[in-house]
CSV table of C-alpha atoms in Angstrom, one decimal:
chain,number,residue,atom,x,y,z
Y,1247,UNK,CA,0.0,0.0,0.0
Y,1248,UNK,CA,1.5,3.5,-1.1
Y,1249,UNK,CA,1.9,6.7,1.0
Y,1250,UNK,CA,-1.3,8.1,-1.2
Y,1251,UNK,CA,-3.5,5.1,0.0
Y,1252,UNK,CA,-2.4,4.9,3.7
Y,1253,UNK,CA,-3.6,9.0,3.7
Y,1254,UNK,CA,-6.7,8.4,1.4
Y,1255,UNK,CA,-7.4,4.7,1.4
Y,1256,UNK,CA,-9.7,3.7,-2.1
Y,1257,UNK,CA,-13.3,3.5,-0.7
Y,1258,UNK,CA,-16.6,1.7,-2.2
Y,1259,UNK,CA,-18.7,4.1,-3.9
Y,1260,UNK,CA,-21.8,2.2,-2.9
Y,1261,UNK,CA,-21.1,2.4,0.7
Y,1262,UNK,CA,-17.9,3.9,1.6
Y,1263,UNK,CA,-15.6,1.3,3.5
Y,1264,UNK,CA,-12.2,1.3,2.8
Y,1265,UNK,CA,-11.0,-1.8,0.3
Y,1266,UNK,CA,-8.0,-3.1,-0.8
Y,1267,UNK,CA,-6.6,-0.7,-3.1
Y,1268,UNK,CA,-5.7,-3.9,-5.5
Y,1269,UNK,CA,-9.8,-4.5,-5.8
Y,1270,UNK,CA,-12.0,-3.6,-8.4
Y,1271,UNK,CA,-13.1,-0.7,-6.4
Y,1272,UNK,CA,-16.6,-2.1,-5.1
Y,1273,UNK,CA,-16.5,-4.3,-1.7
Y,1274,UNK,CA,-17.4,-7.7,-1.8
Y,1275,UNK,CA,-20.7,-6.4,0.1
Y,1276,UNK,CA,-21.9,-4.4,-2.3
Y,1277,UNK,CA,-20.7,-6.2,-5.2
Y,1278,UNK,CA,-22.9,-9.2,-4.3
Y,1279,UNK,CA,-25.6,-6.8,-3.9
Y,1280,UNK,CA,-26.1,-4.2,-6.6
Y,1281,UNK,CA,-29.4,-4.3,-8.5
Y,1282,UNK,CA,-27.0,-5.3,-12.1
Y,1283,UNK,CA,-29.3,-5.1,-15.6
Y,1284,UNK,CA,-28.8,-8.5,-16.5
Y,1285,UNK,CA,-27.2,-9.7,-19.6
Y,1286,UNK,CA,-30.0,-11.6,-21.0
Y,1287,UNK,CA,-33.9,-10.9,-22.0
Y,1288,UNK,CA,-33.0,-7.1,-22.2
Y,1289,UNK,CA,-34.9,-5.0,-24.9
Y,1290,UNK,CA,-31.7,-3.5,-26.5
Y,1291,UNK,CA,-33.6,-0.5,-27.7
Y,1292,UNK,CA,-34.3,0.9,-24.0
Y,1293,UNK,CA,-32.2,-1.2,-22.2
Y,1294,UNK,CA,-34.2,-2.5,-19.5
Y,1295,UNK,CA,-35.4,-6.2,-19.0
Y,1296,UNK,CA,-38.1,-7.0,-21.1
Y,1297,UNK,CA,-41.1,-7.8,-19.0
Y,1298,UNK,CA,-40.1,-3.9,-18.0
Y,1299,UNK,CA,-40.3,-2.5,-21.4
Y,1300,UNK,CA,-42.3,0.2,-22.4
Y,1301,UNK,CA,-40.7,0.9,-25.5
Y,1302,UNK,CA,-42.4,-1.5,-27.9
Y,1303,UNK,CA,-39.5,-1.6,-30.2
Y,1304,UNK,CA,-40.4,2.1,-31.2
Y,1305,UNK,CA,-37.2,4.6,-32.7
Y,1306,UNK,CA,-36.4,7.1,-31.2
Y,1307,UNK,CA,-33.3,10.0,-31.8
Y,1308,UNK,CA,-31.2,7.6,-28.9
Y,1309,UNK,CA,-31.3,5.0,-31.0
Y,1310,UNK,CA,-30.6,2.7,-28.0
Y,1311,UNK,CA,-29.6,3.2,-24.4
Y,1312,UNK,CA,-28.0,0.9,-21.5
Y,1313,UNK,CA,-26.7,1.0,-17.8
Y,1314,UNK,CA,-25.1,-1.3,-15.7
Y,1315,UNK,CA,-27.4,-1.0,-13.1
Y,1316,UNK,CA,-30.5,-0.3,-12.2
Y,1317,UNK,CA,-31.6,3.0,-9.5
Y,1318,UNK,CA,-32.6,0.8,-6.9
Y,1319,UNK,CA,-31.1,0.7,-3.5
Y,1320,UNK,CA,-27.4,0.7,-2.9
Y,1321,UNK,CA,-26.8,1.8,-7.1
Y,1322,UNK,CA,-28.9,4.6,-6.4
Y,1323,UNK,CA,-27.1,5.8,-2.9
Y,1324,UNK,CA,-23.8,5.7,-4.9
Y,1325,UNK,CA,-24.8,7.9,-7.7
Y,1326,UNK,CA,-26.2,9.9,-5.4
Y,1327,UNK,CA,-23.4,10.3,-2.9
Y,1328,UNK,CA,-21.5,11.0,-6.3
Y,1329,UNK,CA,-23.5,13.6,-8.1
Y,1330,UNK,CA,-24.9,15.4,-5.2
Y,1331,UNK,CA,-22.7,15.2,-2.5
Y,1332,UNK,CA,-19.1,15.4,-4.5
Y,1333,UNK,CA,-17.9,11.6,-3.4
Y,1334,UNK,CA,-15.3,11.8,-6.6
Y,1335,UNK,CA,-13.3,8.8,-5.4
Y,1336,UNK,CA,-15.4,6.1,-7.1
Y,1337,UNK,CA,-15.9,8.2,-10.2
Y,1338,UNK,CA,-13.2,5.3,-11.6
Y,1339,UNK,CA,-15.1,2.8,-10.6
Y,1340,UNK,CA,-18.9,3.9,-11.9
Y,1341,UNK,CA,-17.1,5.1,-15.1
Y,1342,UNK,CA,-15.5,1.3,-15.9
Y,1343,UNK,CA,-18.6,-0.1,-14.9
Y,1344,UNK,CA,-20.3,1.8,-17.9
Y,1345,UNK,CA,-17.5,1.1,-20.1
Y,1346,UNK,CA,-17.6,-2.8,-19.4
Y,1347,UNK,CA,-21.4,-2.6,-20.7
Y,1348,UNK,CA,-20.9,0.0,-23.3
Y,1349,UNK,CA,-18.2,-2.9,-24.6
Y,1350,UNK,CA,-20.8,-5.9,-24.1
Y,1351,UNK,CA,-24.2,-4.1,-25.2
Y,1352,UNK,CA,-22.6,-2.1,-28.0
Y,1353,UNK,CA,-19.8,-4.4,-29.3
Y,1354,UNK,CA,-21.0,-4.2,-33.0
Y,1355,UNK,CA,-20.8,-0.3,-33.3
Y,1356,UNK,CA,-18.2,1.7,-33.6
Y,1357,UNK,CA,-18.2,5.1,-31.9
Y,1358,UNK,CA,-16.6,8.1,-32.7
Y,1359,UNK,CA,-17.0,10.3,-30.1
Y,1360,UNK,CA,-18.3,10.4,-26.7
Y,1361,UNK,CA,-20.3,13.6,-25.4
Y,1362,UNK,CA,-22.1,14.5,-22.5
Y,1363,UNK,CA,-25.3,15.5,-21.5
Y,1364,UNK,CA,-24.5,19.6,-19.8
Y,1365,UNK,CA,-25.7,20.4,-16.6
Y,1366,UNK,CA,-27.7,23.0,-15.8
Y,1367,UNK,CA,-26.3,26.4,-15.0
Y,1368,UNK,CA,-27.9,26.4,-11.2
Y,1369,UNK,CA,-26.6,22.6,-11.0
Y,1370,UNK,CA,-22.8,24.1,-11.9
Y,1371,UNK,CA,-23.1,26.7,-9.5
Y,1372,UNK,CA,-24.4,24.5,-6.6
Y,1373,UNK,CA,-22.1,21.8,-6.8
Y,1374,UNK,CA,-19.0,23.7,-9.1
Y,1375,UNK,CA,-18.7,20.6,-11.5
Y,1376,UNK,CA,-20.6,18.7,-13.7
Y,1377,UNK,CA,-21.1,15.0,-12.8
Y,1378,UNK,CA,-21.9,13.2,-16.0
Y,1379,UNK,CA,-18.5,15.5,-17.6
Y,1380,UNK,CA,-16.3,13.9,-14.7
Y,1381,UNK,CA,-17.8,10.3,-15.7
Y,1382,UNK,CA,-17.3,11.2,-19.9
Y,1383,UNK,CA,-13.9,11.7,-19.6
Y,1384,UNK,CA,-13.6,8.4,-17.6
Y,1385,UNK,CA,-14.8,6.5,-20.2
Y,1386,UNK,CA,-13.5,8.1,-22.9
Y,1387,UNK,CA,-9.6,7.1,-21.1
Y,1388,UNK,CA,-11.0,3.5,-20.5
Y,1389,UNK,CA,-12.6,2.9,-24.3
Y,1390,UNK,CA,-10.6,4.6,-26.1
Y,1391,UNK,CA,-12.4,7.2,-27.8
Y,1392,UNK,CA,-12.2,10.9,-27.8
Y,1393,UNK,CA,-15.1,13.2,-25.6
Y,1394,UNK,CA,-16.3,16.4,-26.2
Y,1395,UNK,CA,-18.0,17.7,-23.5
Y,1396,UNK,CA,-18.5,20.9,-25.3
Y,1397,UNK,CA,-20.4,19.5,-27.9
Y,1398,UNK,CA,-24.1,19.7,-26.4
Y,1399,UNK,CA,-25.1,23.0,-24.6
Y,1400,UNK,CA,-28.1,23.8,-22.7
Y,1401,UNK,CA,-29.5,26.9,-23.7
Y,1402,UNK,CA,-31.6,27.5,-20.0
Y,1403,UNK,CA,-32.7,26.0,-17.0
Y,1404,UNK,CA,-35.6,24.0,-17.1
Y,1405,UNK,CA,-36.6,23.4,-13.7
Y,1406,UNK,CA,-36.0,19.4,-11.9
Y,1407,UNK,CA,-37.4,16.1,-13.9
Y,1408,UNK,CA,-38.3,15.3,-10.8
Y,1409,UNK,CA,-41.7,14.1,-9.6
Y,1410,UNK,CA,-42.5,14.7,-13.3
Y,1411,UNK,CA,-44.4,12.1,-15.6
Y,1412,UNK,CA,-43.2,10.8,-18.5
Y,1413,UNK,CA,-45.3,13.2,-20.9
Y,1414,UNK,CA,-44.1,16.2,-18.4
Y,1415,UNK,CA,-40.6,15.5,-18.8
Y,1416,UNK,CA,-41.0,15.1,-22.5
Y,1417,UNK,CA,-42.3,18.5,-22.8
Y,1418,UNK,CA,-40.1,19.5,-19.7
Y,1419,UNK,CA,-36.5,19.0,-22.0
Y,1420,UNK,CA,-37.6,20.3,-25.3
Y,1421,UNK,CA,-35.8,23.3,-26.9
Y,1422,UNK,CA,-33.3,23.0,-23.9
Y,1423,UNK,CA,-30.1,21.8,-25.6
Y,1424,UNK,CA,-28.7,23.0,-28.6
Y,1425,UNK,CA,-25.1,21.9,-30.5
Y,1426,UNK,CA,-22.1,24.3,-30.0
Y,1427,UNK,CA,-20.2,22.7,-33.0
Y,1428,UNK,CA,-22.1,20.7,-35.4
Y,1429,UNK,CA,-18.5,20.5,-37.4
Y,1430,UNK,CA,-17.5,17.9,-34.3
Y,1431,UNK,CA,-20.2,15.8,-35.0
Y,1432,UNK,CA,-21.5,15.9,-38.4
Y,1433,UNK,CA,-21.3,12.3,-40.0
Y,1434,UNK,CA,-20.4,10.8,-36.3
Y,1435,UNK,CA,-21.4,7.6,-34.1
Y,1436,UNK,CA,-21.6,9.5,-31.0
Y,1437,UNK,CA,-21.9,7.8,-26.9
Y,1438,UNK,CA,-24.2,10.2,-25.1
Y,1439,UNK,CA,-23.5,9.6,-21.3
Y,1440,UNK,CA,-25.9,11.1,-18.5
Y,1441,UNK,CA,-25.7,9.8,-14.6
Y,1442,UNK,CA,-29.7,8.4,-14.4
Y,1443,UNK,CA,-31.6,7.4,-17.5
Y,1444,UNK,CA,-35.0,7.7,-16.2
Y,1445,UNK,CA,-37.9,7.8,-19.4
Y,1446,UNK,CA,-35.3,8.6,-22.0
Y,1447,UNK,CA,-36.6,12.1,-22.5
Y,1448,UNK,CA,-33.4,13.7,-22.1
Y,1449,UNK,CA,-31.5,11.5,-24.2
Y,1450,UNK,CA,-33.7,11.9,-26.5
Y,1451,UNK,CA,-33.9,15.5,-26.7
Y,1452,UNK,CA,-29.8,15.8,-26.9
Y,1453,UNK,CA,-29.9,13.2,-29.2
Y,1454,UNK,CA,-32.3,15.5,-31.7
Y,1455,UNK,CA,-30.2,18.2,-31.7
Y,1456,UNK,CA,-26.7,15.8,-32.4
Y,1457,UNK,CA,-28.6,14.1,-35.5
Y,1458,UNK,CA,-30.5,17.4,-36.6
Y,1459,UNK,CA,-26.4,18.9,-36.6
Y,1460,UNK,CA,-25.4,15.5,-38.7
Y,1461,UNK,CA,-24.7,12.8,-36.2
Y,1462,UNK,CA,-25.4,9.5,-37.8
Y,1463,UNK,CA,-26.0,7.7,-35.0
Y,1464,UNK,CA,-26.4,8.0,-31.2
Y,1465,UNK,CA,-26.3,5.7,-28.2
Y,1466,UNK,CA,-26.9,6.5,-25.0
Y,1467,UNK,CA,-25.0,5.2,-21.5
Y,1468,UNK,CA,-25.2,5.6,-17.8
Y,1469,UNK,CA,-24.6,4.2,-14.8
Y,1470,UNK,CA,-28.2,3.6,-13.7
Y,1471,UNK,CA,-31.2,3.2,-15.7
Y,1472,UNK,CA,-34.8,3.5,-14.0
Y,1473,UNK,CA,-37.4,0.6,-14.2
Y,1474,UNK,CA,-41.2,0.3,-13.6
Y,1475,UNK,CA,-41.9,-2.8,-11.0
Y,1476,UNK,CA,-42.1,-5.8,-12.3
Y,1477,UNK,CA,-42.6,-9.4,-11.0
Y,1478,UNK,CA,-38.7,-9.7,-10.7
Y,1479,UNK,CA,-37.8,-9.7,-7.6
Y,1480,UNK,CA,-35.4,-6.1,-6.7
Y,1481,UNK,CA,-32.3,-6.6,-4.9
Y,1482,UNK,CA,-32.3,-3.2,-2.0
């Protein structure tokens, strides 16, 4: 163990104890725990398992979207100890975790470029960074690909998704984003990341403006994805 790790020993995102620094940077705990999107009977358009699809194998501007996990008990204390309360030392670790399923669910395209959904201005000023940037450039150095994070802007605050419904949040996003440099992405297989998926409608709406500006193609990734209940029993 180095000087760096005896001062600031690697912690679990999910629930903060200290692990070996030679782990994959979950605890054992937590990593027999999480709420993981499984591999199989998934719809690959939204990314969820099928008996929790609401899709109906419709298109849509994301052309597909999937997440490691789903925003159910300890995934969803982890993203949030990340994005709202500035826990950066498992941004490594959520980062890898949406690279090893960007390489499993989207192993027959090849990307281009990775961007990133922009925080809100009031978001930036409240917590001084933006959370789904931090994450970007984590899987751009684990994949491979380049990121620009100035691609996508948002043109004003819209207010929280939250509490919204689906139609709400739809209507909630639109107009809201707009492309700073449609030279960066014209003819492009772009990786749109964001923290939560939760109906799509964001993804969707950044995913307009990238193809309106002459991306051929965008996918969408994040660490957790949202799910209606379902018979399947939820791991908390």
């Amino acid at each position: 163990m180095g000087f760096f790790d005896v001062l600031f020993p690697p912690r679990c995102p999910f629930c903060s104890s200290v692990i070996p620094s030679s782990s994959k940077g979950i605890c054992d705990d937590c990593l027999s725990s999480l709420p993981f999107v499984g591999s199989k009977h998934v719809c690959r358009i939204c990314g969820v398992d099928i008996d929790c699809c609401e899709c109906h194998k419709r298109s849509f501007p994301c052309t597909r979207r999937t997440a490691p996990l789903y925003y159910d008990g300890l995934a969803k204390r982890g993203v949030i100890r990340f994005k709202k309360y500035g826990r950066f030392g498992g941004v490594e670790t959520l980062a890898r975790l949406v690279a090893d399923r960007v390489l499993s669910e989207y192993s027959d395209v090849r990307f281009d470029l990775i961007v990133c959904v922009p925080s809100s201005k009031t978001s930036l000023r409240e917590r001084g960074y933006n959370q789904t940037e931090l994450l970007a450039k984590h899987i751009s150095r684990f994949l491979g690909i380049p990121v620009n994070c100035g691609a996508l802007i948002r043109l004003y605050d819209n207010g929280p998704q939250k509490g919204m419904s689906k139609v709400a949040r739809k209507g909630n996003v639109a107009g809201v984003f707009d492309v700073a440099d449609p030279k960066s992405v014209r003819g492009k297989s772009v990786l749109l990341i964001d923290d939560v998926i939760t109906t799509g409608a964001t993804l969707n709406e950044c995913a307009k403006m990238l193809r309106i500006f002459g991306a051929t193609r965008v996918y969408g990734a994040a660490v957790c994805i949202v799910r209606k209940r379902s018979k399947i029993p939820q791991k908390v």
